[in-house]
Structure formats: C-alpha cells, structure tokens
C-alpha cells in the first residue's frame, strides 16, 4: 500500500516536471529579449541591439521547422522555433520603427532596391527583386521589407526541402545547419572581444543567462534523445558561452591594452 501510494504521488510530480521542462524549453529562449525589448521601447534607442541576431535566429529556426518535416523531433522544440520567430519579428519591428524615427536622412532603403528618391515623392519608381542592393542588406527602412525577405527565404528553402525530403542525407544536413547556425550566434561577440582585447560595454548578465539557458537546453536534448545534431551543437553553444565568460575574466584582471574606442552598450549575441 505504501509503495502504491508513493507511485500515485510520483506519477503526477513527474508529469509536472515534464511539463515544466517543456514550458521552459518553449519560452526560455525568448526571456532574455523581454527586458531588451522594454528598454528599447522606453529609451527609443535601438543602437545597442544588433538586428543580425534576429537574422541568425530567424534562419536557424526556419531551418529547424523544415527539419521537423523530415524528422519528427520533440514538439516543444518545434514550438520553441515558432515562438522565437515571432519574438524576432517583434524585435525587428520595434528596432526598425525606432531607427527610422531617429534618422535624419530621408533616403529610404527597401528589400527590392535602395531608394534614390526622397520620401516625399508620391510615385517612386517600380522595383523588382532583381534590383536588390546587397550594400543595404538587413538595413531596410520598413518592417515589411524584412517580412518579404523572411518569406522569400522560407519559400525558397521550403521548396528545396519539399524536393529533397526523401533524401536522408539532405534532411540530416538540414538539421545540422539549423542548430549549427544558432550555435554560432555568440562567435561574433567572441571575435569582437578578441579584437578589442576587452569586454567593456558587453552585458555580462546576459551572457550568464545565455550560458544557463544553453546548458539547460543541451541537457534537455540529451535526456530526451533529440536528434544528435541538437546535442552536438548545444554543447558547442555552451563552449562558446564559456569562452566569452573566460574573456570577461581574462580582460578584467589582465587588461591587454587601453580601450580607445567607444564602448558598445550591448552584447552582439544576446542584445
């Protein structure tokens, strides 16, 4: 009776723990962006946030969703990608609105082409995607241009995935590219710290949040037997986070050289 009673108690507890872990997996990745979103909204200044973070995460999570069609992994990981895509689009919308409102230059740039006319002209020249200007990639003046780019990328990669969905090699490669892209998110920050020989202006708290989150995520991958790409790239992501934290220690206690440049207010990865 006692063993049966304990079993009756353990089953719902294990279920609650499982639900809690799944919920943390779905929403945990977006938590670091909530204070950043509120700060940008409050200060009306988006200079501290790199929109390339949004680009990397959008690409990684779109590829992960396409990977799901070839290999049905855990549903919380699928929902995590959907929630992250929505979050990054919201961040892009806010950053674009704030940046444009603070710009003195009235020249506008779009996904199809760079606009050489003033905004006041009512009938701008017609554009096609063949007019795409690489110099202004991901520096457009309207949120709709980012949406067009994301939809174009999704349609192209989705069509390619549809054609090659029966190829196990393609599917496994797609999954690796998805998680590897996300795992490399901290590398630009790591390289910038190395170039500057300093971590001044970088959000250490944010890197700590990413390290704990990436560690939890990797353990979740391993315990739930997620596709091997997830576990390998999760470990790689943790190593990058630890390397950044080691830079914080190294450059704080053993400064390499005086920092002569203006400090950046935010981490390239997390902010």
Tab-separated table of C-alpha atoms in Angstrom:
chain	number	residue	atom	x	y	z
A	1	UNK	CA	0.000	0.000	0.000
A	2	UNK	CA	2.810	2.373	0.884
A	3	UNK	CA	4.644	1.680	-2.378
A	4	UNK	CA	1.404	2.107	-4.296
A	5	UNK	CA	0.766	5.399	-2.532
A	6	UNK	CA	4.229	6.682	-3.398
A	7	UNK	CA	3.735	5.667	-7.005
A	8	UNK	CA	0.403	7.505	-7.067
A	9	UNK	CA	2.237	10.622	-5.844
A	10	UNK	CA	5.311	10.324	-8.081
A	11	UNK	CA	3.407	9.995	-11.344
A	12	UNK	CA	1.774	13.467	-11.236
A	13	UNK	CA	5.011	15.014	-9.907
A	14	UNK	CA	6.966	13.562	-12.812
A	15	UNK	CA	4.277	14.810	-15.180
A	16	UNK	CA	4.508	18.311	-13.706
A	17	UNK	CA	8.290	18.273	-14.002
A	18	UNK	CA	7.990	17.140	-17.610
A	19	UNK	CA	5.501	19.924	-18.404
A	20	UNK	CA	7.698	22.459	-16.627
A	21	UNK	CA	10.769	21.398	-18.603
A	22	UNK	CA	8.816	21.551	-21.858
A	23	UNK	CA	7.469	25.008	-20.978
A	24	UNK	CA	10.941	26.252	-20.101
A	25	UNK	CA	12.198	24.862	-23.392
A	26	UNK	CA	9.479	26.637	-25.393
A	27	UNK	CA	9.621	30.048	-23.723
A	28	UNK	CA	13.058	30.121	-22.069
A	29	UNK	CA	14.856	31.232	-25.212
A	30	UNK	CA	12.831	34.424	-25.561
A	31	UNK	CA	13.120	35.541	-21.917
A	32	UNK	CA	16.449	37.432	-22.374
A	33	UNK	CA	14.854	39.565	-25.094
A	34	UNK	CA	11.964	40.797	-22.955
A	35	UNK	CA	13.996	43.335	-20.909
A	36	UNK	CA	15.832	44.356	-24.087
A	37	UNK	CA	12.538	44.988	-25.881
A	38	UNK	CA	11.241	47.055	-22.961
A	39	UNK	CA	14.488	49.023	-22.768
A	40	UNK	CA	14.413	49.898	-26.479
A	41	UNK	CA	10.779	50.906	-26.201
A	42	UNK	CA	11.471	53.051	-23.138
A	43	UNK	CA	14.605	54.794	-24.422
A	44	UNK	CA	13.629	54.875	-28.112
A	45	UNK	CA	17.213	53.850	-28.854
A	46	UNK	CA	17.998	50.612	-30.689
A	47	UNK	CA	21.727	51.126	-31.225
A	48	UNK	CA	22.622	48.604	-28.542
A	49	UNK	CA	20.780	45.778	-30.268
A	50	UNK	CA	22.241	44.006	-33.285
A	51	UNK	CA	19.466	43.089	-35.709
A	52	UNK	CA	21.813	40.469	-37.154
A	53	UNK	CA	20.909	38.452	-34.047
A	54	UNK	CA	17.358	38.411	-35.394
A	55	UNK	CA	18.631	37.339	-38.819
A	56	UNK	CA	20.634	34.412	-37.430
A	57	UNK	CA	17.802	33.220	-35.201
A	58	UNK	CA	15.203	33.548	-37.953
A	59	UNK	CA	17.322	31.492	-40.351
A	60	UNK	CA	18.136	28.880	-37.695
A	61	UNK	CA	14.537	28.411	-36.570
A	62	UNK	CA	13.053	28.368	-40.076
A	63	UNK	CA	15.521	25.620	-40.981
A	64	UNK	CA	14.656	23.770	-37.774
A	65	UNK	CA	10.937	23.814	-38.646
A	66	UNK	CA	11.702	22.475	-42.127
A	67	UNK	CA	13.869	19.784	-40.491
A	68	UNK	CA	10.823	18.735	-38.446
A	69	UNK	CA	9.001	17.733	-41.645
A	70	UNK	CA	11.800	15.303	-42.428
A	71	UNK	CA	12.376	14.054	-38.906
A	72	UNK	CA	9.657	14.492	-36.305
A	73	UNK	CA	11.515	15.516	-33.149
A	74	UNK	CA	10.073	16.677	-29.810
A	75	UNK	CA	7.089	19.019	-30.230
A	76	UNK	CA	8.389	21.521	-27.587
A	77	UNK	CA	11.403	22.114	-29.844
A	78	UNK	CA	9.060	22.848	-32.738
A	79	UNK	CA	7.020	25.290	-30.676
A	80	UNK	CA	10.227	26.890	-29.421
A	81	UNK	CA	11.142	27.714	-33.020
A	82	UNK	CA	7.714	29.185	-33.733
A	83	UNK	CA	7.796	31.358	-30.593
A	84	UNK	CA	11.354	32.506	-31.365
A	85	UNK	CA	10.423	33.517	-34.924
A	86	UNK	CA	7.503	35.595	-33.621
A	87	UNK	CA	9.782	37.193	-30.999
A	88	UNK	CA	12.473	38.104	-33.529
A	89	UNK	CA	9.886	39.642	-35.867
A	90	UNK	CA	8.579	41.765	-32.988
A	91	UNK	CA	12.130	42.854	-32.169
A	92	UNK	CA	12.752	43.760	-35.817
A	93	UNK	CA	9.531	45.755	-35.990
A	94	UNK	CA	10.398	47.797	-32.910
A	95	UNK	CA	14.038	48.350	-33.902
A	96	UNK	CA	13.090	49.442	-37.418
A	97	UNK	CA	10.476	51.903	-36.188
A	98	UNK	CA	12.869	53.381	-33.616
A	99	UNK	CA	15.785	53.613	-36.022
A	100	UNK	CA	13.760	55.266	-38.772
A	101	UNK	CA	12.219	57.760	-36.355
A	102	UNK	CA	15.727	58.788	-35.232
A	103	UNK	CA	17.209	59.040	-38.732
A	104	UNK	CA	17.924	62.480	-40.144
A	105	UNK	CA	18.496	61.109	-43.630
A	106	UNK	CA	15.234	60.922	-45.562
A	107	UNK	CA	16.564	58.396	-48.067
A	108	UNK	CA	14.720	55.116	-47.733
A	109	UNK	CA	16.012	51.622	-48.393
A	110	UNK	CA	13.925	48.584	-49.254
A	111	UNK	CA	14.377	44.860	-49.773
A	112	UNK	CA	13.912	45.172	-53.544
A	113	UNK	CA	16.327	48.083	-54.032
A	114	UNK	CA	17.860	51.180	-52.498
A	115	UNK	CA	15.586	54.195	-52.933
A	116	UNK	CA	17.391	57.112	-54.530
A	117	UNK	CA	14.371	59.371	-54.186
A	118	UNK	CA	13.143	61.395	-51.265
A	119	UNK	CA	10.318	60.035	-49.183
A	120	UNK	CA	8.078	62.915	-50.227
A	121	UNK	CA	7.843	61.700	-53.839
A	122	UNK	CA	4.438	60.113	-54.229
A	123	UNK	CA	5.216	57.839	-57.184
A	124	UNK	CA	8.575	56.131	-56.632
A	125	UNK	CA	9.958	54.028	-59.490
A	126	UNK	CA	8.777	50.451	-59.719
A	127	UNK	CA	11.203	47.887	-58.365
A	128	UNK	CA	11.814	44.225	-58.866
A	129	UNK	CA	13.804	41.769	-56.785
A	130	UNK	CA	16.477	41.931	-59.476
A	131	UNK	CA	17.217	45.437	-58.167
A	132	UNK	CA	18.300	44.002	-54.816
A	133	UNK	CA	21.127	46.072	-53.309
A	134	UNK	CA	23.480	43.965	-51.180
A	135	UNK	CA	25.017	47.096	-49.610
A	136	UNK	CA	21.808	47.690	-47.663
A	137	UNK	CA	21.027	44.085	-46.813
A	138	UNK	CA	19.209	43.856	-43.473
A	139	UNK	CA	19.328	47.658	-43.092
A	140	UNK	CA	15.962	48.447	-44.596
A	141	UNK	CA	13.617	51.215	-43.584
A	142	UNK	CA	10.328	49.336	-43.303
A	143	UNK	CA	9.375	46.273	-41.332
A	144	UNK	CA	7.502	44.897	-44.355
A	145	UNK	CA	10.823	44.591	-46.203
A	146	UNK	CA	12.142	42.263	-43.504
A	147	UNK	CA	8.935	40.238	-43.721
A	148	UNK	CA	9.350	39.978	-47.511
A	149	UNK	CA	12.914	38.744	-47.080
A	150	UNK	CA	11.914	36.164	-44.464
A	151	UNK	CA	9.011	34.922	-46.599
A	152	UNK	CA	11.264	34.698	-49.665
A	153	UNK	CA	13.862	32.682	-47.748
A	154	UNK	CA	11.132	30.439	-46.293
A	155	UNK	CA	9.543	29.786	-49.694
A	156	UNK	CA	12.866	29.008	-51.403
A	157	UNK	CA	14.178	26.711	-48.658
A	158	UNK	CA	10.730	25.162	-48.233
A	159	UNK	CA	10.545	24.307	-51.926
A	160	UNK	CA	14.046	22.818	-51.893
A	161	UNK	CA	13.153	20.799	-48.793
A	162	UNK	CA	9.976	19.529	-50.476
A	163	UNK	CA	12.009	18.300	-53.457
A	164	UNK	CA	14.649	16.564	-51.310
A	165	UNK	CA	12.535	15.418	-48.383
A	166	UNK	CA	13.047	11.757	-49.274
A	167	UNK	CA	16.828	12.113	-49.007
A	168	UNK	CA	18.007	11.233	-45.517
A	169	UNK	CA	21.353	12.917	-46.197
A	170	UNK	CA	19.635	16.190	-47.077
A	171	UNK	CA	17.338	16.019	-44.050
A	172	UNK	CA	20.186	15.343	-41.627
A	173	UNK	CA	22.269	18.114	-43.212
A	174	UNK	CA	19.322	20.499	-42.892
A	175	UNK	CA	19.014	19.693	-39.199
A	176	UNK	CA	22.726	20.232	-38.669
A	177	UNK	CA	22.638	23.620	-40.454
A	178	UNK	CA	19.688	24.711	-38.318
A	179	UNK	CA	21.292	24.059	-34.944
A	180	UNK	CA	24.828	24.932	-36.077
A	181	UNK	CA	23.653	28.390	-37.214
A	182	UNK	CA	22.160	29.024	-33.797
A	183	UNK	CA	25.247	27.618	-32.047
A	184	UNK	CA	27.447	30.143	-33.866
A	185	UNK	CA	25.396	33.079	-32.589
A	186	UNK	CA	27.990	34.003	-29.955
A	187	UNK	CA	31.035	33.790	-32.241
A	188	UNK	CA	30.827	37.426	-33.496
A	189	UNK	CA	30.837	38.594	-29.862
A	190	UNK	CA	33.759	36.299	-29.080
A	191	UNK	CA	35.724	37.635	-32.047
A	192	UNK	CA	34.901	41.257	-31.265
A	193	UNK	CA	36.133	40.817	-27.698
A	194	UNK	CA	39.339	39.286	-29.025
A	195	UNK	CA	39.863	42.166	-31.468
A	196	UNK	CA	39.267	44.810	-28.805
A	197	UNK	CA	41.104	42.880	-26.097
A	198	UNK	CA	38.251	43.985	-23.871
A	199	UNK	CA	34.686	43.095	-22.896
A	200	UNK	CA	33.817	46.640	-21.860
A	201	UNK	CA	30.219	47.520	-22.710
A	202	UNK	CA	29.172	43.867	-23.030
A	203	UNK	CA	26.254	42.655	-20.933
A	204	UNK	CA	27.804	40.038	-18.645
A	205	UNK	CA	24.416	39.255	-17.066
A	206	UNK	CA	23.019	38.483	-20.481
A	207	UNK	CA	25.876	36.094	-21.282
A	208	UNK	CA	25.290	34.371	-17.940
A	209	UNK	CA	21.606	33.990	-18.832
A	210	UNK	CA	22.562	32.507	-22.187
A	211	UNK	CA	25.053	30.119	-20.578
A	212	UNK	CA	22.493	28.791	-18.111
A	213	UNK	CA	19.838	28.593	-20.819
A	214	UNK	CA	22.101	26.828	-23.299
A	215	UNK	CA	23.221	24.384	-20.602
A	216	UNK	CA	19.620	23.549	-19.707
A	217	UNK	CA	18.757	23.214	-23.396
A	218	UNK	CA	21.662	20.835	-24.057
A	219	UNK	CA	20.781	18.650	-21.069
A	220	UNK	CA	17.179	18.592	-22.316
A	221	UNK	CA	18.373	17.463	-25.747
A	222	UNK	CA	20.464	14.645	-24.278
A	223	UNK	CA	17.857	13.381	-21.791
A	224	UNK	CA	15.054	13.433	-24.358
A	225	UNK	CA	17.204	11.763	-27.026
A	226	UNK	CA	16.761	14.590	-29.512
A	227	UNK	CA	18.452	14.223	-32.909
A	228	UNK	CA	22.226	14.104	-32.433
A	229	UNK	CA	22.672	17.432	-34.250
A	230	UNK	CA	20.873	19.185	-31.389
A	231	UNK	CA	23.107	17.710	-28.686
A	232	UNK	CA	26.389	18.324	-30.517
A	233	UNK	CA	25.603	21.920	-31.437
A	234	UNK	CA	24.123	22.559	-27.998
A	235	UNK	CA	27.452	21.568	-26.452
A	236	UNK	CA	29.246	23.807	-28.954
A	237	UNK	CA	26.994	26.714	-27.977
A	238	UNK	CA	27.803	26.184	-24.287
A	239	UNK	CA	31.540	26.149	-25.066
A	240	UNK	CA	31.211	29.477	-26.925
A	241	UNK	CA	29.358	30.986	-23.949
A	242	UNK	CA	32.035	29.745	-21.536
A	243	UNK	CA	34.754	31.152	-23.803
A	244	UNK	CA	33.077	34.578	-23.659
A	245	UNK	CA	32.895	34.377	-19.861
A	246	UNK	CA	36.590	33.448	-19.771
A	247	UNK	CA	37.283	36.562	-21.823
A	248	UNK	CA	35.432	38.601	-19.199
A	249	UNK	CA	37.741	37.228	-16.507
A	250	UNK	CA	40.900	37.490	-18.609
A	251	UNK	CA	40.385	41.045	-19.848
A	252	UNK	CA	39.117	42.279	-16.476
A	253	UNK	CA	42.016	41.007	-14.373
A	254	UNK	CA	44.684	41.054	-17.075
A	255	UNK	CA	43.880	44.020	-19.316
A	256	UNK	CA	45.586	43.702	-22.687
A	257	UNK	CA	45.530	47.341	-23.741
A	258	UNK	CA	43.603	50.538	-23.038
A	259	UNK	CA	40.249	50.672	-24.792
A	260	UNK	CA	40.352	53.696	-27.076
A	261	UNK	CA	37.089	53.055	-28.883
A	262	UNK	CA	33.574	53.917	-27.814
A	263	UNK	CA	32.149	51.092	-25.780
A	264	UNK	CA	29.308	49.148	-27.287
A	265	UNK	CA	26.356	49.061	-24.921
A	266	UNK	CA	25.253	45.540	-25.634
A	267	UNK	CA	26.255	42.016	-26.416
A	268	UNK	CA	26.186	41.058	-30.076
A	269	UNK	CA	24.726	37.678	-29.220
A	270	UNK	CA	22.199	38.388	-26.543
A	271	UNK	CA	21.370	42.001	-27.140
